[in-house]
Coordinates of C-alpha atoms and ligand atoms in Angstrom, one line a residue:
X1 CA 13.4 -4.7 -30.4
X2 CA 17.4 -2.6 -30.7
X3 CA 17.5 -2.9 -26.9
X4 CA 17.0 -7.1 -27.2
X5 CA 19.1 -7.2 -29.9
X6 CA 22.2 -5.0 -28.0
X7 CA 21.8 -6.8 -25.5
X8 CA 22.4 -10.1 -27.0
X9 CA 25.5 -8.9 -29.1
X10 CA 27.2 -8.1 -25.5
X11 CA 28.7 -10.9 -23.5
X12 CA 26.2 -10.4 -20.1
X13 CA 28.1 -11.2 -17.1
X14 CA 27.0 -11.0 -13.5
X15 CA 29.3 -8.7 -12.2
X16 CA 29.1 -5.9 -14.9
X17 CA 25.6 -6.0 -16.1
X18 CA 23.4 -8.3 -13.4
X19 CA 24.7 -7.7 -10.3
X20 CA 23.8 -3.4 -10.5
X21 CA 20.1 -4.6 -11.7
X22 CA 19.4 -6.7 -8.7
X23 CA 20.9 -4.3 -6.3
X24 CA 19.1 -1.6 -7.3
X25 CA 15.9 -3.1 -8.0
X26 CA 15.8 -6.4 -6.1
X27 CA 18.5 -6.8 -2.8
X28 CA 15.7 -4.7 -0.5
X29 CA 14.0 -7.3 -0.7
X30 CA 16.2 -10.2 -1.4
X31 CA 18.9 -10.6 1.4
X32 CA 19.4 -12.4 4.7
X33 CA 16.4 -11.3 7.2
X34 CA 14.3 -9.4 4.4
X35 CA 10.8 -10.7 3.4
X36 CA 11.7 -12.7 0.5
X37 CA 12.6 -16.4 0.6
X38 CA 16.5 -16.0 -0.6
X39 CA 19.2 -14.0 -1.1
X40 CA 19.9 -12.0 -4.6
X41 CA 22.8 -10.1 -3.4
X42 CA 25.8 -12.7 -4.3
X43 CA 26.8 -14.3 -7.2
X44 CA 25.9 -18.0 -6.0
X45 CA 22.5 -17.5 -5.6
X46 CA 21.9 -15.2 -8.4
X47 CA 23.5 -18.1 -10.3
X48 CA 20.9 -20.6 -8.9
X49 CA 17.8 -18.8 -9.7
X50 CA 19.3 -17.3 -13.1
X51 CA 16.3 -18.5 -14.9
X52 CA 13.6 -18.1 -12.7
X53 CA 14.9 -14.2 -12.4
X54 CA 14.6 -13.9 -16.1
X55 CA 11.3 -15.5 -16.2
X56 CA 9.6 -13.5 -13.1
X57 CA 10.8 -10.0 -14.2
X58 CA 9.7 -10.9 -17.9
X59 CA 6.0 -11.9 -16.8
X60 CA 6.9 -8.4 -14.3
X61 CA 6.2 -10.8 -11.0
X62 CA 9.3 -9.5 -9.7
X63 CA 9.7 -6.9 -8.2
X64 CA 6.5 -6.6 -7.3
X65 CA 4.5 -3.3 -8.1
X66 CA 0.6 -3.7 -8.4
X67 CA -0.1 -0.2 -10.7
X68 CA -0.4 0.0 -14.4
X69 CA 2.3 2.5 -15.4
X70 CA -0.3 5.0 -17.3
X71 CA 1.7 7.7 -18.9
X72 CA 0.5 11.1 -17.4
X73 CA -0.2 9.3 -14.3
X74 CA 3.0 8.4 -13.6
X75 CA 3.8 7.3 -9.5
X76 CA 6.4 8.1 -7.3
X77 CA 8.6 4.8 -6.3
X78 CA 7.8 2.9 -9.3
X79 CA 9.2 -0.7 -9.6
X80 CA 9.6 -1.2 -13.0
X81 CA 12.2 -2.6 -15.3
X82 CA 13.1 -1.0 -18.0
X83 CA 13.2 -3.1 -21.8
X84 CA 16.8 -2.8 -21.5
X85 CA 17.1 -4.5 -18.1
X86 CA 14.8 -7.2 -18.6
X87 CA 16.5 -8.1 -21.8
X88 CA 19.8 -8.4 -20.2
X89 CA 18.5 -10.6 -17.6
X90 CA 17.1 -12.8 -20.2
X91 CA 20.4 -12.9 -22.2
X92 CA 22.4 -13.6 -18.9
X93 CA 19.8 -16.6 -17.8
X94 CA 20.1 -17.6 -21.4
X95 CA 24.1 -17.8 -21.5
X96 CA 24.3 -20.1 -18.7
X97 CA 24.9 -17.2 -16.0
X98 CA 28.6 -16.3 -16.4
X99 CA 30.4 -14.3 -13.3
X100 CA 32.5 -12.1 -15.7
X101 CA 35.3 -10.7 -14.2
X102 CA 35.7 -10.7 -10.5
X103 CA 35.2 -7.1 -9.0
X104 CA 36.6 -5.8 -5.6
X105 CA 33.3 -6.8 -3.3
X106 CA 31.6 -3.5 -2.6
X107 CA 30.9 -3.1 1.2
X108 CA 27.3 -4.3 1.9
X109 CA 25.0 -1.1 2.5
X110 CA 23.2 -1.2 5.8
X111 CA 19.5 -0.1 5.9
X112 CA 19.2 2.5 7.7
X113 CA 15.6 2.1 10.1
X114 CA 15.5 6.2 9.9
X115 CA 16.0 6.8 6.1
X116 CA 15.0 10.7 6.9
X117 CA 16.7 10.8 9.7
X118 CA 15.8 10.5 13.9
X119 CA 12.1 10.7 14.1
X120 CA 10.4 13.1 16.5
X121 CA 8.8 10.0 17.9
X122 CA 9.3 6.9 17.7
X123 CA 6.4 4.5 18.4
X124 CA 7.1 1.2 19.6
X125 CA 4.8 -1.7 20.6
X126 CA 4.5 -2.2 24.0
X127 CA 5.7 -5.8 24.4
X128 CA 7.1 -8.3 22.0
X129 CA 4.0 -10.3 19.8
X130 CA 5.1 -13.8 18.9
X131 CA 4.2 -15.4 15.7
X132 CA 4.2 -19.5 15.8
X133 CA 6.2 -21.3 13.4
X134 CA 2.7 -22.3 11.3
X135 CA -0.6 -21.8 11.1
X136 CA -2.8 -19.3 9.4
X137 CA -1.8 -15.8 8.6
X138 CA -2.4 -13.2 11.6
X139 CA -4.0 -9.6 11.7
X140 CA -3.2 -8.2 14.8
X141 CA -4.0 -4.3 16.1
X142 CA -1.7 -3.1 19.0
X143 CA -2.8 0.3 20.5
X144 CA 0.4 2.9 20.5
X145 CA -0.7 5.9 23.0
X146 CA 1.0 9.1 21.8
X147 CA 0.5 11.0 25.3
X148 CA 2.0 14.2 23.6
X149 CA 2.7 17.5 25.2
X150 CA 0.8 18.9 22.4
X151 CA -1.5 18.5 19.4
X152 CA 1.2 17.9 16.4
X153 CA 1.0 17.4 12.5
X154 CA 2.5 14.6 10.7
X155 CA 4.4 15.1 7.8
X156 CA 6.1 12.0 7.1
X157 CA 6.2 8.5 8.7
X158 CA 8.8 5.3 8.3
X159 CA 8.0 2.0 9.8
X160 CA 10.8 -0.4 11.1
X161 CA 9.2 -3.9 11.4
X162 CA 11.0 -6.3 13.9
X163 CA 10.9 -9.4 12.9
X164 CA 11.0 -8.7 9.4
X165 CA 10.6 -12.1 7.7
X166 CA 7.0 -12.2 9.4
X167 CA 5.7 -8.6 9.0
X168 CA 4.2 -8.8 5.6
X169 CA 2.3 -5.5 5.8
X170 CA 1.3 -2.6 8.0
X171 CA -1.5 0.1 8.4
X172 CA -1.7 2.5 10.6
X173 CA -4.4 4.3 11.6
X174 CA -5.3 7.5 14.8
X175 CA -7.9 6.4 17.4
X176 CA -8.9 9.3 19.2
X177 CA -12.4 7.5 21.1
X178 CA -10.4 4.9 23.1
X179 CA -12.4 2.3 21.2
X180 CA -8.8 0.6 20.6
X181 CA -7.4 0.5 24.3
X182 CA -11.3 -1.1 24.7
X183 CA -10.2 -3.7 22.3
X184 CA -7.1 -4.2 23.3
X185 CA -8.2 -4.8 26.8
X186 CA -10.8 -7.4 26.1
X187 CA -8.4 -9.7 24.7
X188 CA -5.3 -11.7 26.7
X189 CA -1.7 -10.8 25.4
X190 CA -0.5 -8.1 23.2
X191 CA -3.0 -6.0 21.2
X192 CA -5.9 -7.2 19.8
X193 CA -7.0 -9.3 17.0
X194 CA -8.6 -6.7 13.6
X195 CA -8.5 -7.1 9.8
X196 CA -8.3 -4.2 7.2
X197 CA -9.9 -1.5 9.5
X198 CA -8.8 -1.1 13.7
X199 CA -12.0 -3.0 13.9
X200 CA -14.5 0.1 14.2
X201 CA -14.3 3.6 12.4
X202 CA -11.2 5.0 13.2
X203 CA -10.4 8.8 13.4
X204 CA -8.4 9.1 10.4
X205 CA -5.7 6.8 8.6
X206 CA -2.2 7.9 8.6
X207 CA -1.6 5.2 5.6
X208 CA 0.5 1.9 5.2
X209 CA 3.4 0.1 4.4
X210 CA 5.0 -3.2 2.6
X211 CA 8.3 -4.4 2.2
X212 CA 10.3 -3.0 0.2
X213 CA 8.9 0.7 0.9
X214 CA 10.8 3.2 2.7
X215 CA 9.4 6.2 4.8
X216 CA 6.1 7.8 3.5
X217 CA 6.6 11.9 3.2
X218 CA 3.5 13.5 2.6
X219 CA 2.5 15.6 -0.5
X220 CA 4.4 19.5 -0.4
X221 CA 2.5 21.7 1.7
X222 CA 0.3 19.1 3.5
X223 CA 0.2 17.4 7.1
X224 CA -2.1 15.1 9.3
X225 CA -3.5 16.7 12.4
X226 CA -2.4 14.4 15.5
X227 CA -4.1 15.4 18.7
X228 CA -2.3 14.8 21.7
X229 CA -3.8 12.3 23.9
X230 CA -5.1 10.2 20.4
X231 CA -3.6 6.6 19.8
X232 CA -2.1 5.4 17.0
X233 CA -3.8 1.8 16.0
X234 CA -0.9 -0.2 14.3
X235 CA -2.3 -3.1 12.3
X236 CA -0.2 -5.8 11.6
X237 CA -0.3 -8.4 9.0
X238 CA 2.0 -11.7 10.4
X239 CA 2.9 -14.9 7.9
X240 CA 4.3 -17.7 9.3
X241 CA 7.9 -18.3 8.5
X242 CA 8.4 -22.2 9.3
X243 CA 10.0 -20.7 12.7
X244 CA 8.6 -19.0 15.5
X245 CA 9.2 -15.1 15.7
X246 CA 9.1 -12.6 18.1
X247 CA 8.1 -9.1 16.3
X248 CA 8.2 -5.5 18.2
X249 CA 7.8 -3.0 15.3
X250 CA 8.5 0.8 15.2
X251 CA 6.6 3.6 13.7
X252 CA 8.6 6.8 13.6
X253 CA 6.7 9.9 13.2
X254 CA 8.3 13.2 11.6
X255 CA 6.1 16.2 12.8
X256 CA 5.4 19.9 10.8
X257 CA 7.6 22.4 12.0
X258 CA 4.2 24.9 10.7
X259 CA 0.8 24.2 10.2
X260 CA 0.0 22.9 6.7
X261 CA -0.7 25.6 4.0
X262 CA -2.7 23.0 2.1
X263 CA -5.5 20.9 2.9
X264 CA -5.6 17.6 2.1
X265 CA -8.9 15.5 1.7
X266 CA -9.8 12.4 1.0
X267 CA -11.8 12.0 -1.8
X268 CA -13.4 8.3 -1.2
X269 CA -14.9 6.3 -3.8
X270 CA -16.5 3.7 -1.8
X271 CA -19.6 1.0 -1.6
X272 CA -21.0 -0.9 0.8
X273 CA -23.4 -2.0 -1.7
X274 CA -21.8 -5.6 -2.6
X275 CA -23.0 -8.9 -2.7
X276 CA -21.0 -11.6 -4.7
X277 CA -22.7 -14.6 -5.5
X278 CA -20.6 -17.6 -5.0
X279 CA -18.7 -18.7 -8.1
X280 CA -19.4 -15.0 -9.7
X281 CA -15.8 -14.7 -11.7
X282 CA -16.5 -10.8 -12.8
X283 CA -18.6 -8.7 -9.9
X284 CA -19.0 -5.5 -10.1
X285 CA -18.8 -2.4 -7.6
X286 CA -18.5 1.1 -8.7
X287 CA -19.1 4.2 -7.5
X288 CA -18.7 8.4 -8.5
X289 CA -18.7 11.6 -7.4
X290 CA -18.3 14.6 -9.7
X291 CA -15.9 17.6 -8.2
X292 CA -17.9 20.7 -7.2
X293 CA -14.3 22.8 -7.4
X294 CA -10.8 21.9 -9.6
X295 CA -8.4 19.7 -7.3
X296 CA -4.7 18.8 -7.6
X297 CA -4.8 14.9 -7.0
X298 CA -1.7 14.1 -5.2
X299 CA -2.2 10.2 -4.5
X300 CA -4.5 7.5 -4.3
X301 CA -4.9 4.5 -1.7
X302 CA -6.7 1.4 -2.8
X303 CA -8.6 -0.9 -0.8
X304 CA -10.3 -4.0 -1.0
X305 CA -9.6 -7.6 0.6
X306 CA -8.8 -10.2 -1.4
X307 CA -11.5 -11.3 -3.9
X308 CA -10.8 -8.0 -5.7
X309 CA -8.7 -8.4 -8.8
X310 CA -9.5 -5.5 -11.0
X311 CA -9.4 -1.8 -10.0
X312 CA -9.8 1.1 -11.9
X313 CA -9.9 5.1 -11.2
X314 CA -11.2 7.3 -14.0
X315 CA -11.6 10.8 -14.8
X316 CA -14.2 12.1 -17.5
X317 CA -13.7 15.8 -18.0
X318 CA -16.0 18.0 -18.3
X319 CA -14.6 18.1 -22.2
X320 CA -16.2 14.8 -22.2
X321 CA -12.7 13.3 -22.0
X322 CA -12.0 9.9 -20.1
X323 CA -9.1 9.8 -18.5
X324 CA -7.7 6.7 -16.8
X325 CA -5.4 7.6 -13.6
X326 CA -5.6 4.5 -11.7
X327 CA -5.4 0.7 -12.7
X328 CA -4.4 -2.4 -10.9
X329 CA -5.0 -5.8 -12.9
X330 CA -4.4 -8.0 -10.3
X331 CA -5.0 -7.0 -7.3
X332 CA -3.2 -8.8 -4.0
X333 CA -3.9 -7.6 -0.9
X334 CA -0.4 -8.6 0.6
X335 CA 1.5 -5.5 -1.5
X336 CA -1.3 -2.8 -0.2
X337 CA 0.3 0.4 -0.4
X338 CA -0.1 4.1 -0.1
X339 CA 0.7 5.4 -4.1
X340 CA 1.8 9.3 -5.1
X341 CA 1.6 11.0 -8.3
X342 CA 5.1 12.1 -9.3
X343 CA 3.4 15.7 -9.9
X344 CA -0.4 16.4 -8.9
X345 CA -2.8 15.5 -11.2
X346 CA -4.9 18.9 -12.0
X347 CA -8.6 18.4 -12.6
X348 CA -10.9 20.9 -13.5
X349 CA -14.2 21.5 -11.6
X350 CA -17.5 19.3 -12.9
X351 CA -14.9 16.5 -13.6
X352 CA -16.4 13.4 -12.5
X353 CA -14.4 10.4 -10.8
X354 CA -15.7 7.1 -10.6
X355 CA -14.3 3.8 -9.4
X356 CA -14.6 0.4 -11.0
X357 CA -13.4 -2.8 -9.5
X358 CA -14.0 -6.4 -9.9
X359 CA -14.4 -9.1 -8.0
X360 CA -13.3 -12.9 -8.7
X361 CA -15.3 -14.8 -6.2
X362 CA -14.6 -18.1 -8.5
X363 CA -12.9 -21.3 -7.1
X364 CA -10.4 -20.4 -9.9
X365 CA -9.0 -17.5 -8.2
X366 CA -6.3 -19.0 -5.5
X367 CA -6.6 -15.9 -3.4
X368 CA -10.2 -16.9 -2.0
X369 CA -10.4 -17.5 0.9
X370 CA -13.3 -19.2 1.2
X371 CA -13.2 -23.2 -0.1
X372 CA -16.0 -23.6 -1.6
X373 CA -17.3 -20.2 -3.0
X374 CA -19.2 -18.5 -0.7
X375 CA -22.0 -15.5 -0.8
X376 CA -19.8 -12.4 0.0
X377 CA -21.2 -9.2 1.6
X378 CA -19.5 -5.8 3.1
X379 CA -17.5 -6.1 5.9
X380 CA -14.2 -6.5 8.1
X381 CA -13.7 -9.9 8.0
X382 CA -11.0 -11.4 6.0
X383 CA -13.8 -13.3 4.1
X384 CA -16.1 -10.4 3.3
X385 CA -15.3 -7.7 0.8
X386 CA -14.4 -3.6 0.6
X387 CA -14.6 -1.5 -2.3
X388 CA -12.3 1.9 -1.5
X389 CA -10.5 3.6 -4.2
X390 CA -8.9 7.2 -1.5
X391 CA -7.9 9.7 -3.7
X392 CA -5.9 12.4 -1.7
X393 CA -6.8 15.8 -3.5
X394 CA -6.2 19.5 -2.2
X395 CA -8.3 22.5 -4.4
X396 CA -6.4 24.1 -7.0
X397 CA -7.9 27.4 -4.7
X398 CA -7.5 27.3 -1.3
X399 CA -10.8 29.6 -1.1
X400 CA -12.9 26.5 -2.5
X401 CA -12.1 23.9 0.5
X402 CA -15.5 24.3 2.3
X403 CA -17.2 23.9 -0.9
X404 CA -14.8 20.4 -1.5
X405 CA -15.7 19.2 2.3
X406 CA -19.2 20.1 2.0
X407 CA -19.8 17.7 -1.1
X408 CA -17.5 15.6 0.6
X409 CA -19.2 14.9 3.7
X410 CA -22.5 14.4 2.0
X411 CA -20.7 11.6 -0.1
X412 CA -20.2 9.8 3.3
X413 CA -23.8 10.5 5.0
X414 CA -25.1 8.5 1.8
X415 CA -22.0 6.3 2.2
X416 CA -22.9 5.3 5.4
X417 CA -26.9 5.4 4.7
X418 CA -26.5 2.8 1.9
X419 CA -25.0 0.5 4.2
X420 CA -27.9 0.3 7.0
X421 CA -25.3 1.4 9.6
X422 CA -25.4 -2.4 10.1
X423 CA -21.4 -2.3 10.2
X424 CA -19.4 -0.7 12.9
X425 CA -16.3 -0.7 10.6
X426 CA -15.8 1.7 7.5
X427 CA -13.1 2.9 6.1
X428 CA -11.8 6.3 7.0
X429 CA -13.9 8.5 4.8
X430 CA -13.6 12.2 5.1
X431 CA -11.5 13.4 8.0
X432 CA -13.0 17.0 9.4
X433 CA -9.5 18.0 10.2
X434 CA -9.4 18.9 13.6
X435 CA -7.0 21.9 14.1
X436 CA -4.6 20.5 16.5
Ligands
LIG501 C1 9.4 -5.7 -2.3 C2 9.9 -6.5 -1.9 C3 10.8 -7.6 -3.0 C4 11.6 -6.9 -3.9 C5 11.5 -5.3 -4.5 C6 11.7 -8.3 -5.0 N1 11.1 -9.2 -4.4 FE1 11.3 -11.2 -5.3 N2 10.2 -12.1 -4.1 C7 9.4 -11.4 -2.8 C8 8.7 -12.0 -2.2 C9 8.2 -11.6 -0.5 C10 8.8 -12.9 -2.8 C11 8.1 -14.6 -2.2 C12 6.5 -14.5 -2.6 C13 5.9 -14.3 -3.6 O1 6.6 -15.2 -4.5 O2 5.4 -13.3 -4.0 C14 10.1 -13.3 -3.7 C15 10.1 -14.4 -4.8 C16 10.7 -14.2 -5.7 C17 11.2 -15.3 -6.8 C18 10.5 -16.9 -6.8 C19 9.1 -16.6 -7.4 C20 8.4 -18.3 -7.2 O3 7.8 -18.0 -7.9 O4 8.9 -19.0 -6.4 C21 12.3 -14.5 -7.2 C22 13.2 -15.8 -8.9 C23 12.2 -13.3 -7.3 N3 11.8 -13.0 -6.0 C24 12.9 -12.7 -8.2 C25 12.8 -11.1 -7.7 C26 14.1 -10.4 -8.5 C27 14.8 -10.7 -9.8 C28 13.6 -8.8 -8.4 C29 14.5 -7.7 -8.4 C30 14.6 -7.4 -10.4 C31 12.7 -8.7 -7.1 N4 12.8 -10.3 -6.8 C32 12.6 -8.2 -6.5 C33 9.9 -10.3 -2.6 C34 10.1 -9.0 -3.2

């Protein structure tokens, strides 16, 4: 209230008040050659869009950030404008978007591809992938052989999209089985079609990228194993842009110098029991696990396709107290990412972790890929659904690792059993952590 009043009293202008907000929160995506449809790095463009800037920020449609702000479970890199910033943008639009004093031009900030410095290994797509000017979105997997001299631990990765307007998001998997190579060989041209997963159960999932996200560093003391002869499978979701594009994206890997001191576990809440009637606007999928030992939750990776709307992750503590750990109220497949907590969330032994997802398979859901809606089950296609909430956890006491691993294995077996093993693909569940 007070900030709103203050913003209304000060005459808000572009150069002193608005430009710093846009530079800080918007221009990573809103400038030439980036994913957003127009630039916001100059007065003329900002003025032209002043009203919609005020509207889309007030509704929190922009900047895109899907997870709710939960006190006590704050997420790293949260894109969120403060109340004062929202009020400034609203006041500026209301008062005719004045330019303010002409300030000396700041030199444009080049974004380095590798903000963490040169990667230890850069994996590049073997050849450029052509994206047509129009048509459907494309989900393509590319096989990038590692051929390392020795097995490694990955502590961080950074993704450098080639055709930045066209690359909407990317997922990275590890495949030690050679299945990706077979799929690739069976289809003409670079890579092969795949959606959500690489088309089979990968050895591990490394993570993902969506526009506006920088490098991803694994939580302190943890790292992902990478066998020397494994392949990295890069799945890219391409948007068509109205002009033909050629994409040559790169993935930079940073290796840990020493083996990790903490073992990272994927506490996977997931279900294959999905059978959504056509027209059902509030179909629920739930799963839970009781933690046998105390853990620190470091991050969370949600996964579903286009029908999912709401996602919640709860903890019920042994005391009976319930805590909301993660929430998305308007899931958008296009804005997937790995979330990390700003500080680890310690959960005691015997905490029940739960996921509760809500799907909208009605015609009113603008993201529904089937028109008219049809019955939807679990599966890897765009028109199928999935449900996974993957908490990244480390045991609070390292000696508890075996007990945690055993519980997670048991859960994985039940998960696979429940689906009748009809499908070949499944979300990466438990990584038995092979020592490289
Ligand atoms: C992570 C990338 C990203 C960031 C950061 C971002 N935008 Fe966007 N913005 C997009 C994309 C992509 C679109 C077009 C697709 C869409 O509307 O979702 C868009 C669309 C828009 C639109 C048009 C919406 C419409 O309905 O036509 C406005 C206005 C806008 N952004 C303003 C902003 C402002 C203001 C900020 C900063 C406070 C911001 N954006 C930050 C990616 C971004």
